[in-house]
PDB file of C-alpha atoms in Angstrom:
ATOM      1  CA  UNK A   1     -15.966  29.650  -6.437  1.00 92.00           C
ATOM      2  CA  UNK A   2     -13.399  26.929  -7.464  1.00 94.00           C
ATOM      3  CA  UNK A   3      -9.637  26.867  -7.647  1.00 94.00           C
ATOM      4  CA  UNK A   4      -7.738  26.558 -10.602  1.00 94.00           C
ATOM      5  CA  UNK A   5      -4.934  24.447 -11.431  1.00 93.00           C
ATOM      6  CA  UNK A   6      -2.932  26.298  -9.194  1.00 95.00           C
ATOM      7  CA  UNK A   7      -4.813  25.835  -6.423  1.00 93.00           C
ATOM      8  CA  UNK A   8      -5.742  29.824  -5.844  1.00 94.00           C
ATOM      9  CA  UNK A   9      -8.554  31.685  -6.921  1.00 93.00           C
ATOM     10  CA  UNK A  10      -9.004  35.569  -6.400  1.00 92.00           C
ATOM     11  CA  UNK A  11     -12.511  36.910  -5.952  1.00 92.00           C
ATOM     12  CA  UNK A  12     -12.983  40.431  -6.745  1.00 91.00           C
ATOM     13  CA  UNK A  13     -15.121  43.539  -5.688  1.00 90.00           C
ATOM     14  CA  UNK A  14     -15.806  42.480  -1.760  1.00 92.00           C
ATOM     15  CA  UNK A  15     -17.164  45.408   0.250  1.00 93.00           C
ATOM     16  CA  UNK A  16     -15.083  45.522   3.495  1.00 95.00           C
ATOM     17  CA  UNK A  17     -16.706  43.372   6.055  1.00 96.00           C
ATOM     18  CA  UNK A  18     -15.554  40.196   7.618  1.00 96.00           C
ATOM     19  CA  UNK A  19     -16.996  37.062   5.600  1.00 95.00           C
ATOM     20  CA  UNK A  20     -16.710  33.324   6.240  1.00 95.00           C
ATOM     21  CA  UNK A  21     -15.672  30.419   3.740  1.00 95.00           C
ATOM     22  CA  UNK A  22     -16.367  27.139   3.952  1.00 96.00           C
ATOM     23  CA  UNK A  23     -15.221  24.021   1.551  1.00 95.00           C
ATOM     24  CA  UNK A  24     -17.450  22.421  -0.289  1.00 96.00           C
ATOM     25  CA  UNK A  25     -16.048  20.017  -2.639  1.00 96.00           C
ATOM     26  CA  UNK A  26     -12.214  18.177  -2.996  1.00 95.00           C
ATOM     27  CA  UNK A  27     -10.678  15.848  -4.882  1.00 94.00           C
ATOM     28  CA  UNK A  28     -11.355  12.230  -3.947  1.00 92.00           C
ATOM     29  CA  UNK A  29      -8.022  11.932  -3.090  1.00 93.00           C
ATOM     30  CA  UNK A  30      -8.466  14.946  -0.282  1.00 96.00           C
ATOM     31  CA  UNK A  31      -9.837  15.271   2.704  1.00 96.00           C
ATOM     32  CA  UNK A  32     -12.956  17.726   2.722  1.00 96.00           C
ATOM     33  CA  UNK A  33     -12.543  20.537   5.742  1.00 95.00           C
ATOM     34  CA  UNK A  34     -15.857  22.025   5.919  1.00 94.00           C
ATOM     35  CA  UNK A  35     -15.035  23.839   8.840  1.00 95.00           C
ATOM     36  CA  UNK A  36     -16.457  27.572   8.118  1.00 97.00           C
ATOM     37  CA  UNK A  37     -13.649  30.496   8.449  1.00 96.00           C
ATOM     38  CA  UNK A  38     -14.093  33.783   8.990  1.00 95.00           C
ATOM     39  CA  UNK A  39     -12.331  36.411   6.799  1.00 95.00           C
ATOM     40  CA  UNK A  40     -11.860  40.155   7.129  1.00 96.00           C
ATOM     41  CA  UNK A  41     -11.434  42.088   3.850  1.00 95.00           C
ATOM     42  CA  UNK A  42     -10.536  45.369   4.270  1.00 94.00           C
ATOM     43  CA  UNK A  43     -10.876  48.408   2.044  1.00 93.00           C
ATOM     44  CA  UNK A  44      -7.830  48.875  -0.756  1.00 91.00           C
ATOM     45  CA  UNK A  45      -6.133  45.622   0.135  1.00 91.00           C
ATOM     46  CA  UNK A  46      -5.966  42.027  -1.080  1.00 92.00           C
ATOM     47  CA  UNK A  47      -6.684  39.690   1.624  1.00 93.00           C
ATOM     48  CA  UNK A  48      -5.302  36.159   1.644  1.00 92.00           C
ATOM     49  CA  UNK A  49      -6.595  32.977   2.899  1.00 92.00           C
ATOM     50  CA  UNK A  50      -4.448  29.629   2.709  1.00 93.00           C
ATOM     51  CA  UNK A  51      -5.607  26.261   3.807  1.00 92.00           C
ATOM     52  CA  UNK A  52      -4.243  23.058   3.351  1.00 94.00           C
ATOM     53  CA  UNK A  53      -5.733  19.608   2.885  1.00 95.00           C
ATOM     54  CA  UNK A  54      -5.018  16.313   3.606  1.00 96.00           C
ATOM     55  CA  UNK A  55      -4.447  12.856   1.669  1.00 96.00           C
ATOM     56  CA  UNK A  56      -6.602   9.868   2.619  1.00 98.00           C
ATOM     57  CA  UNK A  57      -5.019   7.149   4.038  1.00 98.00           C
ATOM     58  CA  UNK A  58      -5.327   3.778   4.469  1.00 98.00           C
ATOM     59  CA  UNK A  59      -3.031   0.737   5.579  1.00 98.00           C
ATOM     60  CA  UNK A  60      -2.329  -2.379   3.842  1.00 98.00           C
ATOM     61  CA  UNK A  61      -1.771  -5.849   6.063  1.00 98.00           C
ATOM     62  CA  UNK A  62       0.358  -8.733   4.699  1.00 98.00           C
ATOM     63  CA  UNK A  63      -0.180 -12.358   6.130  1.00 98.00           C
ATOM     64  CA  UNK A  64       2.536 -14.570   4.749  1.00 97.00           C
ATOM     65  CA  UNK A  65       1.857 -18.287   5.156  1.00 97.00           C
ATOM     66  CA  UNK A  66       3.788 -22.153   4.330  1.00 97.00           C
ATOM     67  CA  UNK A  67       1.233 -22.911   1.168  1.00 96.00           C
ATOM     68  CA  UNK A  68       0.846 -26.641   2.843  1.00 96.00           C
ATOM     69  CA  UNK A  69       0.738 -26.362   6.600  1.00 97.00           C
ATOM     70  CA  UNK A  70      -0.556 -22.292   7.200  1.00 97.00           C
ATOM     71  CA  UNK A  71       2.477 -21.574   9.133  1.00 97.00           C
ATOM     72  CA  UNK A  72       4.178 -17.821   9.112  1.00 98.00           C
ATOM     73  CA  UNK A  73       6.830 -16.974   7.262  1.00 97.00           C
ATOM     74  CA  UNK A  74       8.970 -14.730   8.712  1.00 97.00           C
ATOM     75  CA  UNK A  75      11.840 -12.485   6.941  1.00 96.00           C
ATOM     76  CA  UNK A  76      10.206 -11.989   3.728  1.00 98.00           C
ATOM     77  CA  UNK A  77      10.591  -8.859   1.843  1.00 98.00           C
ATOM     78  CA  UNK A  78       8.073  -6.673  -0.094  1.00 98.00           C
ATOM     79  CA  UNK A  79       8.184  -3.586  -2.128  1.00 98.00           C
ATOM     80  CA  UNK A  80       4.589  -1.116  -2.051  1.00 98.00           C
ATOM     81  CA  UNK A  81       4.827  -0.039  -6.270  1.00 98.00           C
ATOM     82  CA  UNK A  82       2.286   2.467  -7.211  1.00 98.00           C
ATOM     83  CA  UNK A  83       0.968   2.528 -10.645  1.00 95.00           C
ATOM     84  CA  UNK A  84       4.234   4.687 -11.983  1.00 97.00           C
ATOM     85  CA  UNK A  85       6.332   1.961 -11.012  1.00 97.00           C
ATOM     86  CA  UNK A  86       7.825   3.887  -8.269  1.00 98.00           C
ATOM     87  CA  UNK A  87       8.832   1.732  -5.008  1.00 98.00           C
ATOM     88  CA  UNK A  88       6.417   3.272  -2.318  1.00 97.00           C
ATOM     89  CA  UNK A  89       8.051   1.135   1.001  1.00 97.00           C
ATOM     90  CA  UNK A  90      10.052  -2.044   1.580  1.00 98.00           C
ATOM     91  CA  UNK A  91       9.544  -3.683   4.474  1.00 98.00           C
ATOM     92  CA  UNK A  92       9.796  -7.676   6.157  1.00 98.00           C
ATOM     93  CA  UNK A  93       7.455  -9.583   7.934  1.00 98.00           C
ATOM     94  CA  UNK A  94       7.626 -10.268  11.153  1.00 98.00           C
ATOM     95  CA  UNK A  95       7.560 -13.477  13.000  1.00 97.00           C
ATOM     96  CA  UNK A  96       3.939 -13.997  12.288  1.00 98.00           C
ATOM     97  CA  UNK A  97       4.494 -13.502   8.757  1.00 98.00           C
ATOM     98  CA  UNK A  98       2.830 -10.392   9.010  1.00 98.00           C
ATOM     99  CA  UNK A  99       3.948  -6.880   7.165  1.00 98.00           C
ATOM    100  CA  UNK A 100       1.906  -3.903   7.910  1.00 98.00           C
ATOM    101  CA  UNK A 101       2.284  -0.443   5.199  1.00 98.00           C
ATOM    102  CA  UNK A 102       0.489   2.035   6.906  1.00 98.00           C
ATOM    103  CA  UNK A 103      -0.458   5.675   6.179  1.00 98.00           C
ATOM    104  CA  UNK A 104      -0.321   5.040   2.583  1.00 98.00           C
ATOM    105  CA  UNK A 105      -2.151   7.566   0.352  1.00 97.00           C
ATOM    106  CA  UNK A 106      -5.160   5.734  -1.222  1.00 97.00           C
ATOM    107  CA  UNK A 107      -5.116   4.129  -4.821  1.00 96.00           C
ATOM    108  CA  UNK A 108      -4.271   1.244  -6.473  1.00 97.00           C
ATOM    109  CA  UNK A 109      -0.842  -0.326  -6.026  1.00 98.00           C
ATOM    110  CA  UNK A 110       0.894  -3.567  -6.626  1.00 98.00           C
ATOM    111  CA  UNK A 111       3.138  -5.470  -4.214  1.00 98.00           C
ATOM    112  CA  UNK A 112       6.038  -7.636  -5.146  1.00 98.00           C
ATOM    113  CA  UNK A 113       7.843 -10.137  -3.013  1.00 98.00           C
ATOM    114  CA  UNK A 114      11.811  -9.487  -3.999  1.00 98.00           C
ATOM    115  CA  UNK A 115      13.301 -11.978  -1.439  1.00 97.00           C
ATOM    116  CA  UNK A 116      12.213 -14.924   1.279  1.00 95.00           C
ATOM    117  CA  UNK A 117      12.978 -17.140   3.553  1.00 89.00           C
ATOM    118  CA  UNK A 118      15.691 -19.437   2.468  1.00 90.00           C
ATOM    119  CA  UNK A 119      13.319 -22.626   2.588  1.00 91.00           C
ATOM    120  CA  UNK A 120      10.760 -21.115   0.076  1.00 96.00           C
ATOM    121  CA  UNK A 121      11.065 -20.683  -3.018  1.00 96.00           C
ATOM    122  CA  UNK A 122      10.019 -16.799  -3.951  1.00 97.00           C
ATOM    123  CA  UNK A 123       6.054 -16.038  -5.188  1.00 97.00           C
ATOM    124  CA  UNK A 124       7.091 -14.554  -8.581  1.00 97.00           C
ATOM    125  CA  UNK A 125       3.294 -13.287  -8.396  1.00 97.00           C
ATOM    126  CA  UNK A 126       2.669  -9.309  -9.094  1.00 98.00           C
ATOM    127  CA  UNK A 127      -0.157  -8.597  -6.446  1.00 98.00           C
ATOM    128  CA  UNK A 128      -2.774  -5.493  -7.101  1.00 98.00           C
ATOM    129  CA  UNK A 129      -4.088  -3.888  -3.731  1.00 98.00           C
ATOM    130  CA  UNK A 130      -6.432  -0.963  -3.606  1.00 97.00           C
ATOM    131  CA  UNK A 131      -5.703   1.457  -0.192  1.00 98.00           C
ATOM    132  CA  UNK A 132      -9.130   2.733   0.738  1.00 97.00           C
ATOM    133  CA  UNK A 133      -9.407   5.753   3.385  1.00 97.00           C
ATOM    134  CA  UNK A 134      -8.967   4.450   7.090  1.00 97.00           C
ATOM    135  CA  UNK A 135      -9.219   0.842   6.033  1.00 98.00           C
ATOM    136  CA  UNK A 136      -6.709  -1.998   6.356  1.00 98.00           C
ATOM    137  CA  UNK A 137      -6.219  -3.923   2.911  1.00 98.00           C
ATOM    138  CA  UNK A 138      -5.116  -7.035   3.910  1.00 98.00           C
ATOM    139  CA  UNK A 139      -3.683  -9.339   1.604  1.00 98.00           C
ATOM    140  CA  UNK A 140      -2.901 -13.248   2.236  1.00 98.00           C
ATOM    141  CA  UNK A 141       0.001 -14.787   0.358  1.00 98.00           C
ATOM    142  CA  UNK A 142       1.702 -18.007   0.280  1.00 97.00           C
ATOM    143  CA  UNK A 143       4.891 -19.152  -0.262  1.00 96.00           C
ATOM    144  CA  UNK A 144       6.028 -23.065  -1.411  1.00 96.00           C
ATOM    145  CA  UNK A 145       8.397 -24.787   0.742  1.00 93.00           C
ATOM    146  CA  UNK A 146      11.457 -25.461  -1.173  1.00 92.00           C
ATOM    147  CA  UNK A 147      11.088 -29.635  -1.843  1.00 86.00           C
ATOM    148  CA  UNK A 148      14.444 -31.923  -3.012  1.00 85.00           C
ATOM    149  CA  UNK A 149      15.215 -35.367  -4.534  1.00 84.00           C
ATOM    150  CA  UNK A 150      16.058 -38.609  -4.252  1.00 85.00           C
ATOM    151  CA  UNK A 151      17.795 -40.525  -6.403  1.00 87.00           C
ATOM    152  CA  UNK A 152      17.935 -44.640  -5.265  1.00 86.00           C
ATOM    153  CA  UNK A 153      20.285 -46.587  -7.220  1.00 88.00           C
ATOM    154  CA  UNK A 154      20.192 -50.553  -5.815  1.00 87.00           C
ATOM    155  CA  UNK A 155      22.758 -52.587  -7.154  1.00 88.00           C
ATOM    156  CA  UNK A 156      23.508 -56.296  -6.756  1.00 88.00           C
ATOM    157  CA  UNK A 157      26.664 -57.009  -4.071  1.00 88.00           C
ATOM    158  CA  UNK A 158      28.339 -59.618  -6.471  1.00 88.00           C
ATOM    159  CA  UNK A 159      27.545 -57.934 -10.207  1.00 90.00           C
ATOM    160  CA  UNK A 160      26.836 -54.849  -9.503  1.00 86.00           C
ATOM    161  CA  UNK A 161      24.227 -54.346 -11.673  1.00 88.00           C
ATOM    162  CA  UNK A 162      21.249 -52.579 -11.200  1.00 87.00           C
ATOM    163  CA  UNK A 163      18.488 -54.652  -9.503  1.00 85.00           C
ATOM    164  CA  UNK A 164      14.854 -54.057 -10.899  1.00 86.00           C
ATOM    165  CA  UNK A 165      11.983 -54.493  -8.194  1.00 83.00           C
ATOM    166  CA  UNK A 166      13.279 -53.407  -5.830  1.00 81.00           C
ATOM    167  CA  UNK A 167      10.506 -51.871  -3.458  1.00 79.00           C
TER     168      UNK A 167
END
């Protein structure tokens, strides 16, 4: 027997007498119980059964990194999307640039970095992740190291004009 859509199905005609169920098939995204139950029916009455599964889980692992020397990044924030566009979890790495999501029903998700450290400039990148059932996803990103200028301007003490060649 199978469930419908709203998760119940009714089996008719049982002669009174205790029998046993057992689960044989979920959704992906379940959990299979296939512990067997025992049931009694009895005569002129509807029995009822409930049982409830669980999600799969899995955990996703961030390693945020300096794209040039490899170093952590600390205090950078992330937001877990899933694939309605809902955010799932913010959270911030910690001082080994590491952010850890866990217990997060499996499927495909994106993550997007919505602030940084001040001395990196933020990874605009859109990152897909896949949570597999008691796994740890992890994904390594880099950030760039927020670089300046120089401008030199050499001048001659008695014309002040610009001097050319100057090395």
């Amino acid at each position: 027997y199978t469930t419908g859509s709203n998760g119940k199905v009714t089996i008719d005609r049982l002669e009174p007498k205790t029998i046993y169920i057992q689960e044989v098939k979920v959704p992906e995204h379940l959990i299979l119980d296939s512990t067997i139950k025992s049931v009694k029916i009895n005569p002129n009455e509807t029995t009822s059964y409930g049982a409830v599964n669980k999600w799969k889980l899995g955990n996703i692992k961030i390693n945020k990194t300096d794209s040039e020397t490899s170093e952590p990044i600390a205090n950078v924030t992330f937001q877990l999307i899933d694939k309605s566009g809902n955010v799932v979890q913010t959270g911030t790495t910690n001082a080994n640039g590491e952010l850890y999501f866990n217990n997060i029903r499996v499927g495909d998700y994106k993550l997007k970095e919505v602030s940084t450290h001040s001395n990196y400039v933020l990874n605009t990148t859109i990152f897909d992740v896949k949570v597999e059932h008691e796994k740890t996803t992890t994904k390594n990103i880099t950030n760039d190291f927020k670089k300046g200028n120089i401008k030199i301007n050499k001048t001659d003490a008695e014309t002040s004009k610009g001097i050319e060649g100057v090395t």
